[in-house]
């Protein structure tokens, strides 16, 4: 037919137009707005054109097949599916769909029935089956190209298209139309487009091998540290790190008018103790990466754009860290976080960073006080930190991650009587967000005051390092800040034994080495390097080489084999025990379960089936609706607070018993 031949002649043009339309739809789904997608397309036309070219390049393979209609539809479904996935994910989280999320697809399929009713799961499977059948029909019976396939021309031209696109990518990076460093991955997706950013997070990961990498080069780097003193002998102080969620000084925002100083305690401590600006690897998000740098001494700058080592390399291997180094000096090592243990995969990752224990929200026994957005308030952390210090005779390293200051901040006023009022932003919605945020960090500042006062009376030496993990998600620009830099917060190093005040600006990957240096500890490959080489020639170049060797290379610094073994980390500090049972009501089979160390996250299993459990106190739980019989098997288990309700327990944090008719508990012989 004439129209068919005509469309074949202009098929490349149609591919380009289709790619542009498809990409516009993908961005509209990602941004949940056609208007925002239009503003993005008209505001960043070169980026829009690049991502359209990306999709267009993937469609070129249709010219290698006769069933071109089938391949066009299949490729279109592929890209639209990616857009739908990202759009759906962004309704429930801030971080868009990235390369590391691909590793979670099988888990997501297993958990699908937790998010959809069975009828929904069946409907999705039926629709998927219909789509597969339609594609198979299209492949077998659909229209096909009837002209002669000239592979000697088509194949080189398709390859030339891919090569040309690679050249365009390099040119776009050189001209800074695109970037290969993502300080805030959510902002990067908005600025550089979903296809480019997704591909970057898939293919550009880890640390590339440095050009001069060799055993000889590593030995050369180590020789530059020879002037360091040996580690100080004697008693060591407890070393505490407190990472405060989205905490920074809002008076640095030049357009805000704040009724009173929201962080008087932190400001006072900065004047009296060692302090300075704290360079962090992200803005508005990326808590885990600031955490990674502060714990390991490694810089995120050398990893892939938007990469989270917690989701990549640390799932595969252990990593030199402050906990591992200090354990060799007799320290016990603890992590604390007043949010669920599975957040950022910490429950899985912390054993690879050398932690002995991890106390998450699930293991905090008192009723959690939560703010208006549902985040646990940081005031709960004082008791948890003190419990870690008092749980051992040896010195302790305690890394605490707070959560109260977490966004997203409400654009409507939700505080009934805010202690601090804020104005000066461009819109009332922005003023409301700032006011909520400022009052949250004011409460966090009060928590800092309580913690410092408590530690002041502690009989052992303590160093407490406090800092914000990143700026809040407020759409700030460098011009909005007095210090003109988005990638920094502030830190203070408090102590109770008279360390000399020393003000210096530090990066988060330098802080652990600085603290160790201050107390006479000069151990650990990466920490010794920072102590000897900071602010010297080729500091960053050699740091990249060293990081590559320790995580991805031949580990020449360790003579070929890492000395760090994965820890058998304990969740929580104390065992759950079951002591007795009381039948409260025979009519509906209501029982009180007595024991110790229960929390609101403790639930009861009977014969491996879950039962709704009411938390009454740290010593009492209640279950209803199940008659207990002789030899029923009872278990008290900590469970995650996430929607997946994934059990956290291992053999060492579960209490399993058999029930006898005398209302007594006895440990089974096979336990």
Coordinates of C-alpha atoms in Angstrom, one line a residue, residues 106-392:
X106 CA 12.5 -10.7 43.2
X107 CA 11.8 -9.6 46.8
X108 CA 9.1 -7.3 45.5
X109 CA 7.4 -10.2 43.7
X110 CA 7.5 -12.3 46.8
X111 CA 5.9 -9.5 48.8
X112 CA 3.3 -8.5 46.2
X113 CA 0.4 -10.1 48.1
X114 CA 1.2 -7.8 51.1
X115 CA 0.5 -4.7 49.0
X116 CA -2.4 -6.1 46.9
X117 CA -5.3 -8.3 47.9
X118 CA -5.4 -11.7 46.4
X119 CA -7.9 -10.5 43.8
X120 CA -5.5 -7.7 42.8
X121 CA -2.6 -10.1 42.5
X122 CA -4.7 -12.4 40.3
X123 CA -5.8 -9.5 38.2
X124 CA -2.2 -8.3 37.6
X125 CA -1.2 -11.9 36.7
X126 CA -4.2 -12.2 34.3
X127 CA -3.4 -8.8 32.6
X128 CA 0.3 -9.8 32.3
X129 CA -0.7 -13.1 30.7
X130 CA -3.0 -11.4 28.2
X131 CA -0.2 -9.0 27.3
X132 CA 2.2 -11.9 26.7
X133 CA -0.3 -13.6 24.5
X134 CA -1.0 -10.5 22.5
X135 CA 2.8 -10.0 22.0
X136 CA 3.1 -13.6 20.9
X137 CA 0.3 -13.2 18.4
X138 CA 1.9 -10.0 17.2
X139 CA 5.2 -11.8 16.8
X140 CA 3.7 -14.7 14.8
X141 CA 0.8 -13.1 12.9
X142 CA 1.5 -9.4 13.0
X143 CA 2.6 -7.2 10.0
X144 CA 6.1 -7.6 8.8
X145 CA 8.5 -5.7 6.6
X146 CA 8.3 -7.1 3.1
X147 CA 11.3 -5.4 1.5
X148 CA 14.7 -6.9 1.4
X149 CA 16.7 -6.7 4.6
X150 CA 20.1 -5.3 3.7
X151 CA 22.1 -6.3 6.8
X152 CA 25.4 -5.1 5.2
X153 CA 23.9 -1.6 5.4
X154 CA 21.4 -1.9 8.3
X155 CA 23.8 -3.4 10.9
X156 CA 26.6 -0.8 10.4
X157 CA 24.1 2.0 10.4
X158 CA 22.5 0.8 13.7
X159 CA 26.0 0.4 15.2
X160 CA 26.8 3.9 13.9
X161 CA 23.7 5.2 15.7
X162 CA 24.9 3.7 19.0
X163 CA 28.4 5.1 18.5
X164 CA 27.1 8.5 17.7
X165 CA 24.9 8.5 20.8
X166 CA 28.0 7.6 22.9
X167 CA 29.7 10.6 21.4
X168 CA 26.8 12.8 22.1
X169 CA 26.8 11.6 25.8
X170 CA 30.5 12.5 26.1
X171 CA 29.9 15.9 24.6
X172 CA 26.9 16.6 26.9
X173 CA 29.1 15.7 29.9
X174 CA 31.9 17.9 28.7
X175 CA 29.6 20.8 28.1
X176 CA 27.9 20.2 31.4
X177 CA 24.5 19.6 29.9
X178 CA 24.6 16.4 32.0
X179 CA 26.5 15.5 35.1
X180 CA 28.0 12.3 36.3
X181 CA 28.0 13.3 40.0
X182 CA 24.7 13.3 41.8
X183 CA 24.7 15.1 45.2
X184 CA 21.0 14.6 45.5
X185 CA 19.7 11.7 43.4
X186 CA 16.1 12.9 43.5
X187 CA 17.2 16.4 42.2
X188 CA 19.4 14.7 39.6
X189 CA 16.5 12.8 38.1
X190 CA 14.5 16.0 37.9
X191 CA 17.5 17.9 36.3
X192 CA 18.9 15.3 33.9
X193 CA 16.0 13.1 33.1
X194 CA 14.9 9.6 34.1
X195 CA 16.4 7.5 31.3
X196 CA 19.9 9.0 31.6
X197 CA 19.9 8.8 35.4
X198 CA 18.6 5.3 35.6
X199 CA 21.2 4.1 33.1
X200 CA 23.9 5.8 35.0
X201 CA 23.0 4.2 38.3
X202 CA 22.9 0.8 36.6
X203 CA 26.1 0.9 34.7
X204 CA 28.3 3.4 36.5
X205 CA 28.8 1.9 39.9
X206 CA 31.7 1.2 42.2
X207 CA 35.2 2.7 41.9
X208 CA 37.1 2.4 38.6
X209 CA 40.6 1.0 38.7
X210 CA 43.1 3.9 38.9
X211 CA 45.6 4.1 36.1
X212 CA 48.7 3.4 38.2
X213 CA 47.2 0.9 40.5
X214 CA 49.7 -1.8 41.8
X215 CA 51.2 -3.3 44.9
X216 CA 54.1 -0.9 44.5
X217 CA 51.7 2.1 44.4
X218 CA 49.9 1.1 47.5
X219 CA 53.3 0.6 49.3
X220 CA 54.3 4.1 48.2
X221 CA 51.1 5.6 49.7
X222 CA 51.7 3.8 52.9
X223 CA 55.3 5.1 53.2
X224 CA 53.9 8.6 53.2
X225 CA 52.4 7.8 56.7
X226 CA 55.7 6.9 58.3
X227 CA 55.9 10.1 60.4
X228 CA 52.7 9.2 62.4
X229 CA 53.3 8.3 66.0
X230 CA 52.3 4.9 67.4
X231 CA 48.9 4.4 68.9
X232 CA 48.8 5.8 72.4
X233 CA 48.9 3.2 75.1
X234 CA 46.6 3.2 78.1
X235 CA 42.9 3.8 78.7
X236 CA 40.7 5.1 75.8
X237 CA 37.6 7.2 76.1
X238 CA 34.2 6.2 75.0
X239 CA 33.6 7.5 71.4
X240 CA 30.1 8.5 70.5
X241 CA 28.8 9.8 67.2
X242 CA 25.4 11.4 66.9
X243 CA 24.2 11.9 63.4
X244 CA 21.3 14.4 63.5
X245 CA 18.7 14.1 60.7
X246 CA 18.6 17.2 58.4
X247 CA 20.1 19.3 61.2
X248 CA 21.7 22.6 60.3
X249 CA 21.6 26.3 61.3
X250 CA 18.6 27.8 59.6
X251 CA 19.8 31.3 60.5
X252 CA 22.2 30.8 57.6
X253 CA 19.3 31.1 55.2
X254 CA 19.5 34.7 54.3
X255 CA 15.7 35.3 53.5
X256 CA 14.3 33.7 56.7
X257 CA 13.1 35.6 59.7
X258 CA 13.0 33.4 62.8
X259 CA 11.4 34.5 66.1
X260 CA 14.2 33.1 68.2
X261 CA 17.4 31.0 67.9
X262 CA 16.2 27.4 67.3
X263 CA 19.6 25.8 68.2
X264 CA 21.0 27.6 71.3
X265 CA 22.6 24.5 72.8
X266 CA 24.4 23.5 69.6
X267 CA 25.5 27.1 69.0
X268 CA 26.9 27.3 72.6
X269 CA 28.7 24.0 72.2
X270 CA 30.3 25.2 69.0
X271 CA 31.7 28.2 70.7
X272 CA 33.1 26.2 73.6
X273 CA 34.4 23.0 71.9
X274 CA 36.1 22.0 68.7
X275 CA 33.8 22.7 65.8
X276 CA 33.5 23.8 62.2
X277 CA 31.7 23.2 58.9
X278 CA 31.0 19.6 58.0
X279 CA 31.2 18.7 54.3
X280 CA 28.7 16.0 53.4
X281 CA 28.2 14.1 50.1
X282 CA 24.5 15.0 49.5
X283 CA 21.7 17.5 49.8
X284 CA 18.2 17.0 51.0
X285 CA 18.6 13.2 51.2
X286 CA 21.3 10.5 51.3
X287 CA 21.6 10.0 55.0
X288 CA 23.2 6.6 54.5
X289 CA 26.0 8.1 52.4
X290 CA 27.0 10.6 55.1
X291 CA 26.8 7.8 57.5
X292 CA 29.0 5.6 55.3
X293 CA 31.7 8.3 55.0
X294 CA 31.6 9.1 58.8
X295 CA 32.0 5.4 59.7
X296 CA 34.5 4.2 57.1
X297 CA 36.6 7.3 56.3
X298 CA 35.9 6.7 52.6
X299 CA 34.8 9.4 50.2
X300 CA 31.6 9.0 48.1
X301 CA 33.1 11.1 45.4
X302 CA 34.8 8.1 43.7
X303 CA 31.7 5.9 43.6
X304 CA 29.1 5.9 40.8
X305 CA 26.6 8.8 40.6
X306 CA 23.8 8.4 43.1
X307 CA 25.3 5.2 44.4
X308 CA 24.6 3.9 47.9
X309 CA 27.4 1.5 49.0
X310 CA 24.8 0.2 51.5
X311 CA 22.9 -1.1 48.5
X312 CA 25.9 -2.3 46.4
X313 CA 29.4 -3.3 47.6
X314 CA 28.6 -3.6 51.3
X315 CA 26.0 -6.3 50.6
X316 CA 28.9 -8.4 49.3
X317 CA 31.8 -7.7 51.5
X318 CA 33.0 -6.3 54.8
X319 CA 34.7 -2.9 54.9
X320 CA 37.4 -1.3 57.1
X321 CA 35.6 1.0 59.5
X322 CA 35.9 2.8 62.8
X323 CA 34.1 -0.1 64.6
X324 CA 36.5 -2.7 63.2
X325 CA 39.6 -0.6 64.0
X326 CA 38.4 0.2 67.6
X327 CA 37.4 -3.4 68.3
X328 CA 41.1 -4.3 67.9
X329 CA 41.8 -1.9 70.7
X330 CA 39.2 -3.5 73.0
X331 CA 36.1 -1.4 72.2
X332 CA 32.6 -2.7 72.1
X333 CA 30.7 -1.3 69.1
X334 CA 27.1 -0.3 69.0
X335 CA 24.7 1.3 66.5
X336 CA 21.4 3.0 67.5
X337 CA 18.6 4.3 65.2
X338 CA 15.1 5.4 66.3
X339 CA 13.6 4.0 63.1
X340 CA 13.1 0.5 61.8
X341 CA 16.1 -1.8 61.4
X342 CA 15.5 -2.5 57.7
X343 CA 15.7 1.2 56.7
X344 CA 18.6 1.5 54.2
X345 CA 19.2 -2.2 54.8
X346 CA 21.1 -1.4 58.0
X347 CA 20.2 -4.6 59.6
X348 CA 22.1 -6.5 56.8
X349 CA 24.9 -3.9 56.4
X350 CA 26.0 -3.2 59.9
X351 CA 27.5 -6.6 60.5
X352 CA 29.8 -5.9 57.6
X353 CA 30.9 -2.7 59.3
X354 CA 31.9 -4.3 62.5
X355 CA 29.0 -3.5 64.9
X356 CA 28.4 -5.8 67.9
X357 CA 24.9 -4.6 68.5
X358 CA 22.2 -2.6 66.7
X359 CA 19.3 -1.1 68.7
X360 CA 16.6 0.0 66.3
X361 CA 13.1 1.5 67.0
X362 CA 11.8 -2.1 67.4
X363 CA 14.0 -2.7 70.4
X364 CA 13.3 0.5 72.3
X365 CA 11.1 -0.5 75.1
X366 CA 9.2 2.6 76.1
X367 CA 6.2 3.9 74.2
X368 CA 7.7 5.9 71.3
X369 CA 6.8 9.6 71.2
X370 CA 6.3 10.6 67.6
X371 CA 6.1 14.0 65.9
X372 CA 3.3 15.1 63.7
X373 CA 4.7 13.3 60.7
X374 CA 5.1 10.0 62.5
X375 CA 8.9 10.1 63.0
X376 CA 10.1 9.0 66.5
X377 CA 11.4 11.9 68.5
X378 CA 15.1 12.0 69.2
X379 CA 14.6 12.4 73.0
X380 CA 14.2 8.6 73.2
X381 CA 17.9 8.3 72.2
X382 CA 19.5 9.5 75.5
X383 CA 18.5 6.4 77.4
X384 CA 19.5 4.1 74.6
X385 CA 23.0 5.7 74.4
X386 CA 23.4 5.3 78.1
X387 CA 22.3 1.7 78.0
X388 CA 25.1 1.0 75.5
X389 CA 27.7 2.6 77.7
X390 CA 26.5 0.8 80.8
X391 CA 26.2 -2.6 79.1
X392 CA 30.0 -3.3 79.0

